[in-house]
């Protein structure tokens, strides 16, 4: 029995068997990791990119940002030369010029003319590829024109996502800083006051302010009427009201020199006092409107503002609706203009890229002009805001389909 026990103990403490078991466990674990990584490889988008895709995407994205850098640099030079006298007149500091004005000027105009840069980039490098017989070689190798369009569309997904993120969330915050700079050092005028403002703050509740000062967030000659079944049931007046900017929630106002008259049947009840904290469903931005105010709202803020104004029964929200839909429509313009650009410049012709570049610039400017015309038409003529924002895309989508059918297949 003693011998058998010693043999069992020696087998358990055998270092060779321990190392063999450890090696087997490590091998099994490594095999599982490789199997897991093999599955992840199929989930990665880079797995589906071939050499042709990488080649065209690199050229597309590189040319796109090169066009932005070139044209925006020229724009900065002309803009600085034009505004130098005003900057000197109003003593604008260099730090504010660089960080507050031009740091927000660049993304705003770059994103505004993003369709133009997409068109120029596609025309430029695709016509160069066609001139070097690269497109002919690709199609002769059995690659269809539809397959050739795939890297262009992947690039458009990247550009459109970046463009929408900037337009919806980043640029509006920069526009606030840029517009404040312009009102202080460039134009020296900003609308900070309003007279005779009357708005519907809730269903059947009408507010009136004789004069409002946005710098002090204070209004004078205030009146608030509440109607039920088209009958006046409450009438409040105040010598002045002050917006509470440090409150935890919105819509906090303080009324000074207030009086409330409530009508219940044939009786009237009057209350008055020197100071009253109250909740009124309005904010300072509802009282003072400035040019380009819709460009300072992020897309969630725009949607919330539009919904709130519609609930109030306000009709003066067309420019906000146009801005909201235009941000979405402009991001899809990259796909349409890239399709037109590839279809026009993929055929090898004598004369180089000059004709294609000129045609691309013309079509891009027509697209931007249509955007402006449709927005103006919606604001002044009462056309639907969504239709006005999407109309340039609809027209150019038809042109893109026609050009795609005429492209060398």
PDB file of N, CA and C in Angstrom, residues 63-127:
ATOM      1  N   UNK A  63      -8.356  64.062 -52.582  1.00  0.00           N
ATOM      2  CA  UNK A  63      -8.656  65.182 -53.477  1.00  0.00           C
ATOM      3  C   UNK A  63      -9.738  66.080 -52.892  1.00  0.00           C
ATOM      4  N   UNK A  64     -10.708  65.492 -52.206  1.00  0.00           N
ATOM      5  CA  UNK A  64     -11.797  66.261 -51.583  1.00  0.00           C
ATOM      6  C   UNK A  64     -11.238  67.236 -50.547  1.00  0.00           C
ATOM      7  N   UNK A  65     -10.401  66.747 -49.646  1.00  0.00           N
ATOM      8  CA  UNK A  65      -9.848  67.629 -48.619  1.00  0.00           C
ATOM      9  C   UNK A  65      -8.828  68.607 -49.215  1.00  0.00           C
ATOM     10  N   UNK A  66      -8.137  68.201 -50.270  1.00  0.00           N
ATOM     11  CA  UNK A  66      -7.217  69.123 -50.930  1.00  0.00           C
ATOM     12  C   UNK A  66      -7.986  70.280 -51.568  1.00  0.00           C
ATOM     13  N   UNK A  67      -9.136  69.984 -52.198  1.00  0.00           N
ATOM     14  CA  UNK A  67      -9.963  71.035 -52.798  1.00  0.00           C
ATOM     15  C   UNK A  67     -10.502  71.977 -51.733  1.00  0.00           C
ATOM     16  N   UNK A  68     -10.924  71.418 -50.598  1.00  0.00           N
ATOM     17  CA  UNK A  68     -11.407  72.269 -49.502  1.00  0.00           C
ATOM     18  C   UNK A  68     -10.298  73.193 -49.015  1.00  0.00           C
ATOM     19  N   UNK A  69      -9.115  72.630 -48.760  1.00  0.00           N
ATOM     20  CA  UNK A  69      -8.001  73.431 -48.247  1.00  0.00           C
ATOM     21  C   UNK A  69      -7.620  74.531 -49.229  1.00  0.00           C
ATOM     22  N   UNK A  70      -7.630  74.214 -50.536  1.00  0.00           N
ATOM     23  CA  UNK A  70      -7.224  75.195 -51.549  1.00  0.00           C
ATOM     24  C   UNK A  70      -8.222  76.340 -51.647  1.00  0.00           C
ATOM     25  N   UNK A  71      -9.510  76.010 -51.782  1.00  0.00           N
ATOM     26  CA  UNK A  71     -10.526  77.041 -52.011  1.00  0.00           C
ATOM     27  C   UNK A  71     -10.787  77.847 -50.737  1.00  0.00           C
ATOM     28  N   UNK A  72     -10.817  77.188 -49.589  1.00  0.00           N
ATOM     29  CA  UNK A  72     -11.050  77.917 -48.342  1.00  0.00           C
ATOM     30  C   UNK A  72      -9.872  78.836 -48.026  1.00  0.00           C
ATOM     31  N   UNK A  73      -8.663  78.418 -48.354  1.00  0.00           N
ATOM     32  CA  UNK A  73      -7.499  79.294 -48.143  1.00  0.00           C
ATOM     33  C   UNK A  73      -7.626  80.572 -48.959  1.00  0.00           C
ATOM     34  N   UNK A  74      -8.041  80.430 -50.201  1.00  0.00           N
ATOM     35  CA  UNK A  74      -8.251  81.607 -51.049  1.00  0.00           C
ATOM     36  C   UNK A  74      -9.377  82.473 -50.483  1.00  0.00           C
ATOM     37  N   UNK A  75     -10.455  81.835 -49.993  1.00  0.00           N
ATOM     38  CA  UNK A  75     -11.581  82.582 -49.424  1.00  0.00           C
ATOM     39  C   UNK A  75     -11.152  83.368 -48.187  1.00  0.00           C
ATOM     40  N   UNK A  76     -10.300  82.775 -47.360  1.00  0.00           N
ATOM     41  CA  UNK A  76      -9.829  83.466 -46.158  1.00  0.00           C
ATOM     42  C   UNK A  76      -9.021  84.705 -46.529  1.00  0.00           C
ATOM     43  N   UNK A  77      -8.186  84.575 -47.548  1.00  0.00           N
ATOM     44  CA  UNK A  77      -7.365  85.713 -47.979  1.00  0.00           C
ATOM     45  C   UNK A  77      -8.255  86.861 -48.455  1.00  0.00           C
ATOM     46  N   UNK A  78      -9.242  86.572 -49.292  1.00  0.00           N
ATOM     47  CA  UNK A  78     -10.130  87.615 -49.792  1.00  0.00           C
ATOM     48  C   UNK A  78     -10.986  88.205 -48.671  1.00  0.00           C
ATOM     49  N   UNK A  79     -11.489  87.349 -47.773  1.00  0.00           N
ATOM     50  CA  UNK A  79     -12.327  87.829 -46.681  1.00  0.00           C
ATOM     51  C   UNK A  79     -11.528  88.709 -45.725  1.00  0.00           C
ATOM     52  N   UNK A  80     -10.310  88.319 -45.408  1.00  0.00           N
ATOM     53  CA  UNK A  80      -9.477  89.119 -44.515  1.00  0.00           C
ATOM     54  C   UNK A  80      -9.134  90.456 -45.154  1.00  0.00           C
ATOM     55  N   UNK A  81      -8.836  90.454 -46.447  1.00  0.00           N
ATOM     56  CA  UNK A  81      -8.520  91.699 -47.150  1.00  0.00           C
ATOM     57  C   UNK A  81      -9.739  92.638 -47.166  1.00  0.00           C
ATOM     58  N   UNK A  82     -10.929  92.059 -47.273  1.00  0.00           N
ATOM     59  CA  UNK A  82     -12.147  92.870 -47.325  1.00  0.00           C
ATOM     60  C   UNK A  82     -12.510  93.442 -45.961  1.00  0.00           C
ATOM     61  N   UNK A  83     -12.267  92.687 -44.884  1.00  0.00           N
ATOM     62  CA  UNK A  83     -12.693  93.102 -43.547  1.00  0.00           C
ATOM     63  C   UNK A  83     -11.580  93.691 -42.703  1.00  0.00           C
ATOM     64  N   UNK A  84     -10.394  93.850 -43.268  1.00  0.00           N
ATOM     65  CA  UNK A  84      -9.257  94.358 -42.493  1.00  0.00           C
ATOM     66  C   UNK A  84      -9.541  95.754 -41.940  1.00  0.00           C
ATOM     67  N   UNK A  85     -10.175  96.593 -42.758  1.00  0.00           N
ATOM     68  CA  UNK A  85     -10.472  97.964 -42.316  1.00  0.00           C
ATOM     69  C   UNK A  85     -11.440  97.945 -41.126  1.00  0.00           C
ATOM     70  N   UNK A  86     -12.456  97.075 -41.177  1.00  0.00           N
ATOM     71  CA  UNK A  86     -13.426  96.993 -40.075  1.00  0.00           C
ATOM     72  C   UNK A  86     -12.780  96.433 -38.816  1.00  0.00           C
ATOM     73  N   UNK A  87     -11.912  95.421 -38.989  1.00  0.00           N
ATOM     74  CA  UNK A  87     -11.225  94.863 -37.828  1.00  0.00           C
ATOM     75  C   UNK A  87     -10.366  95.921 -37.143  1.00  0.00           C
ATOM     76  N   UNK A  88      -9.718  96.756 -37.949  1.00  0.00           N
ATOM     77  CA  UNK A  88      -8.884  97.822 -37.387  1.00  0.00           C
ATOM     78  C   UNK A  88      -9.737  98.917 -36.760  1.00  0.00           C
ATOM     79  N   UNK A  89     -10.863  99.239 -37.398  1.00  0.00           N
ATOM     80  CA  UNK A  89     -11.738 100.300 -36.907  1.00  0.00           C
ATOM     81  C   UNK A  89     -12.327  99.965 -35.543  1.00  0.00           C
ATOM     82  N   UNK A  90     -12.742  98.709 -35.361  1.00  0.00           N
ATOM     83  CA  UNK A  90     -13.373  98.299 -34.110  1.00  0.00           C
ATOM     84  C   UNK A  90     -12.388  97.627 -33.147  1.00  0.00           C
ATOM     85  N   UNK A  91     -11.075  97.661 -33.480  1.00  0.00           N
ATOM     86  CA  UNK A  91     -10.007  97.174 -32.607  1.00  0.00           C
ATOM     87  C   UNK A  91     -10.217  95.707 -32.210  1.00  0.00           C
ATOM     88  N   UNK A  92     -10.441  94.858 -33.193  1.00  0.00           N
ATOM     89  CA  UNK A  92     -10.634  93.428 -32.932  1.00  0.00           C
ATOM     90  C   UNK A  92      -9.294  92.790 -32.581  1.00  0.00           C
ATOM     91  N   UNK A  93      -9.197  92.073 -31.471  1.00  0.00           N
ATOM     92  CA  UNK A  93      -7.927  91.411 -31.112  1.00  0.00           C
ATOM     93  C   UNK A  93      -7.635  90.242 -32.042  1.00  0.00           C
ATOM     94  N   UNK A  94      -6.346  89.976 -32.247  1.00  0.00           N
ATOM     95  CA  UNK A  94      -5.953  88.908 -33.175  1.00  0.00           C
ATOM     96  C   UNK A  94      -6.443  87.551 -32.689  1.00  0.00           C
ATOM     97  N   UNK A  95      -6.458  87.349 -31.392  1.00  0.00           N
ATOM     98  CA  UNK A  95      -6.909  86.064 -30.855  1.00  0.00           C
ATOM     99  C   UNK A  95      -8.379  85.821 -31.209  1.00  0.00           C
ATOM    100  N   UNK A  96      -9.193  86.874 -31.100  1.00  0.00           N
ATOM    101  CA  UNK A  96     -10.610  86.744 -31.449  1.00  0.00           C
ATOM    102  C   UNK A  96     -10.793  86.551 -32.954  1.00  0.00           C
ATOM    103  N   UNK A  97      -9.962  87.224 -33.762  1.00  0.00           N
ATOM    104  CA  UNK A  97     -10.060  87.081 -35.223  1.00  0.00           C
ATOM    105  C   UNK A  97      -9.777  85.649 -35.641  1.00  0.00           C
ATOM    106  N   UNK A  98      -8.742  85.060 -35.038  1.00  0.00           N
ATOM    107  CA  UNK A  98      -8.327  83.715 -35.437  1.00  0.00           C
ATOM    108  C   UNK A  98      -9.238  82.647 -34.834  1.00  0.00           C
ATOM    109  N   UNK A  99      -9.468  82.719 -33.508  1.00  0.00           N
ATOM    110  CA  UNK A  99     -10.174  81.638 -32.815  1.00  0.00           C
ATOM    111  C   UNK A  99     -11.697  81.773 -32.881  1.00  0.00           C
ATOM    112  N   UNK A 100     -12.204  82.990 -32.809  1.00  0.00           N
ATOM    113  CA  UNK A 100     -13.652  83.180 -32.791  1.00  0.00           C
ATOM    114  C   UNK A 100     -14.252  83.312 -34.186  1.00  0.00           C
ATOM    115  N   UNK A 101     -13.520  83.962 -35.087  1.00  0.00           N
ATOM    116  CA  UNK A 101     -14.093  84.226 -36.419  1.00  0.00           C
ATOM    117  C   UNK A 101     -13.663  83.173 -37.438  1.00  0.00           C
ATOM    118  N   UNK A 102     -12.369  83.098 -37.728  1.00  0.00           N
ATOM    119  CA  UNK A 102     -11.920  82.212 -38.812  1.00  0.00           C
ATOM    120  C   UNK A 102     -11.941  80.735 -38.426  1.00  0.00           C
ATOM    121  N   UNK A 103     -11.796  80.420 -37.143  1.00  0.00           N
ATOM    122  CA  UNK A 103     -11.892  79.015 -36.722  1.00  0.00           C
ATOM    123  C   UNK A 103     -13.303  78.480 -36.927  1.00  0.00           C
ATOM    124  N   UNK A 104     -14.312  79.359 -36.928  1.00  0.00           N
ATOM    125  CA  UNK A 104     -15.692  78.956 -37.196  1.00  0.00           C
ATOM    126  C   UNK A 104     -16.127  79.300 -38.609  1.00  0.00           C
ATOM    127  N   UNK A 105     -15.398  80.194 -39.267  1.00  0.00           N
ATOM    128  CA  UNK A 105     -15.656  80.535 -40.667  1.00  0.00           C
ATOM    129  C   UNK A 105     -15.326  79.358 -41.579  1.00  0.00           C
ATOM    130  N   UNK A 106     -14.224  78.679 -41.293  1.00  0.00           N
ATOM    131  CA  UNK A 106     -13.749  77.596 -42.163  1.00  0.00           C
ATOM    132  C   UNK A 106     -14.734  76.422 -42.199  1.00  0.00           C
ATOM    133  N   UNK A 107     -15.134  75.825 -41.059  1.00  0.00           N
ATOM    134  CA  UNK A 107     -16.074  74.693 -41.152  1.00  0.00           C
ATOM    135  C   UNK A 107     -17.433  75.093 -41.711  1.00  0.00           C
ATOM    136  N   UNK A 108     -17.891  76.318 -41.451  1.00  0.00           N
ATOM    137  CA  UNK A 108     -19.201  76.747 -41.942  1.00  0.00           C
ATOM    138  C   UNK A 108     -19.241  76.774 -43.471  1.00  0.00           C
ATOM    139  N   UNK A 109     -18.267  77.459 -44.088  1.00  0.00           N
ATOM    140  CA  UNK A 109     -18.270  77.574 -45.547  1.00  0.00           C
ATOM    141  C   UNK A 109     -17.792  76.296 -46.220  1.00  0.00           C
ATOM    142  N   UNK A 110     -16.925  75.543 -45.557  1.00  0.00           N
ATOM    143  CA  UNK A 110     -16.510  74.261 -46.127  1.00  0.00           C
ATOM    144  C   UNK A 110     -17.689  73.308 -46.232  1.00  0.00           C
ATOM    145  N   UNK A 111     -18.521  73.273 -45.196  1.00  0.00           N
ATOM    146  CA  UNK A 111     -19.688  72.401 -45.223  1.00  0.00           C
ATOM    147  C   UNK A 111     -20.779  72.949 -46.135  1.00  0.00           C
ATOM    148  N   UNK A 112     -20.878  74.277 -46.245  1.00  0.00           N
ATOM    149  CA  UNK A 112     -21.878  74.891 -47.120  1.00  0.00           C
ATOM    150  C   UNK A 112     -21.633  74.529 -48.578  1.00  0.00           C
ATOM    151  N   UNK A 113     -20.361  74.519 -48.981  1.00  0.00           N
ATOM    152  CA  UNK A 113     -20.008  74.208 -50.362  1.00  0.00           C
ATOM    153  C   UNK A 113     -19.462  72.793 -50.517  1.00  0.00           C
ATOM    154  N   UNK A 114     -19.812  71.915 -49.578  1.00  0.00           N
ATOM    155  CA  UNK A 114     -19.350  70.534 -49.653  1.00  0.00           C
ATOM    156  C   UNK A 114     -19.756  69.832 -50.951  1.00  0.00           C
ATOM    157  N   UNK A 115     -21.005  69.997 -51.454  1.00  0.00           N
ATOM    158  CA  UNK A 115     -21.341  69.386 -52.756  1.00  0.00           C
ATOM    159  C   UNK A 115     -20.432  69.846 -53.890  1.00  0.00           C
ATOM    160  N   UNK A 116     -20.045  71.127 -53.854  1.00  0.00           N
ATOM    161  CA  UNK A 116     -19.133  71.642 -54.874  1.00  0.00           C
ATOM    162  C   UNK A 116     -17.776  70.949 -54.796  1.00  0.00           C
ATOM    163  N   UNK A 117     -17.268  70.756 -53.583  1.00  0.00           N
ATOM    164  CA  UNK A 117     -15.967  70.107 -53.418  1.00  0.00           C
ATOM    165  C   UNK A 117     -16.024  68.632 -53.826  1.00  0.00           C
ATOM    166  N   UNK A 118     -17.152  67.969 -53.544  1.00  0.00           N
ATOM    167  CA  UNK A 118     -17.311  66.576 -53.961  1.00  0.00           C
ATOM    168  C   UNK A 118     -17.263  66.479 -55.476  1.00  0.00           C
ATOM    169  N   UNK A 119     -17.984  67.355 -56.151  1.00  0.00           N
ATOM    170  CA  UNK A 119     -18.027  67.339 -57.609  1.00  0.00           C
ATOM    171  C   UNK A 119     -16.640  67.609 -58.201  1.00  0.00           C
ATOM    172  N   UNK A 120     -15.962  68.616 -57.666  1.00  0.00           N
ATOM    173  CA  UNK A 120     -14.625  68.954 -58.173  1.00  0.00           C
ATOM    174  C   UNK A 120     -13.669  67.792 -57.964  1.00  0.00           C
ATOM    175  N   UNK A 121     -13.712  67.167 -56.770  1.00  0.00           N
ATOM    176  CA  UNK A 121     -12.810  66.049 -56.478  1.00  0.00           C
ATOM    177  C   UNK A 121     -13.051  64.888 -57.433  1.00  0.00           C
ATOM    178  N   UNK A 122     -14.323  64.520 -57.643  1.00  0.00           N
ATOM    179  CA  UNK A 122     -14.652  63.388 -58.531  1.00  0.00           C
ATOM    180  C   UNK A 122     -14.225  63.680 -59.961  1.00  0.00           C
ATOM    181  N   UNK A 123     -14.560  64.869 -60.456  1.00  0.00           N
ATOM    182  CA  UNK A 123     -14.203  65.241 -61.827  1.00  0.00           C
ATOM    183  C   UNK A 123     -12.692  65.252 -62.004  1.00  0.00           C
ATOM    184  N   UNK A 124     -11.988  65.786 -60.997  1.00  0.00           N
ATOM    185  CA  UNK A 124     -10.545  65.979 -61.132  1.00  0.00           C
ATOM    186  C   UNK A 124      -9.804  64.650 -61.250  1.00  0.00           C
ATOM    187  N   UNK A 125      -9.989  63.759 -60.264  1.00  0.00           N
ATOM    188  CA  UNK A 125      -9.153  62.549 -60.294  1.00  0.00           C
ATOM    189  C   UNK A 125      -9.716  61.477 -61.228  1.00  0.00           C
ATOM    190  N   UNK A 126     -11.047  61.460 -61.477  1.00  0.00           N
ATOM    191  CA  UNK A 126     -11.601  60.458 -62.388  1.00  0.00           C
ATOM    192  C   UNK A 126     -11.226  60.758 -63.825  1.00  0.00           C
ATOM    193  N   UNK A 127     -11.279  62.027 -64.230  1.00  0.00           N
ATOM    194  CA  UNK A 127     -10.870  62.386 -65.592  1.00  0.00           C
ATOM    195  C   UNK A 127      -9.371  62.159 -65.790  1.00  0.00           C
TER     196      UNK A 127
END
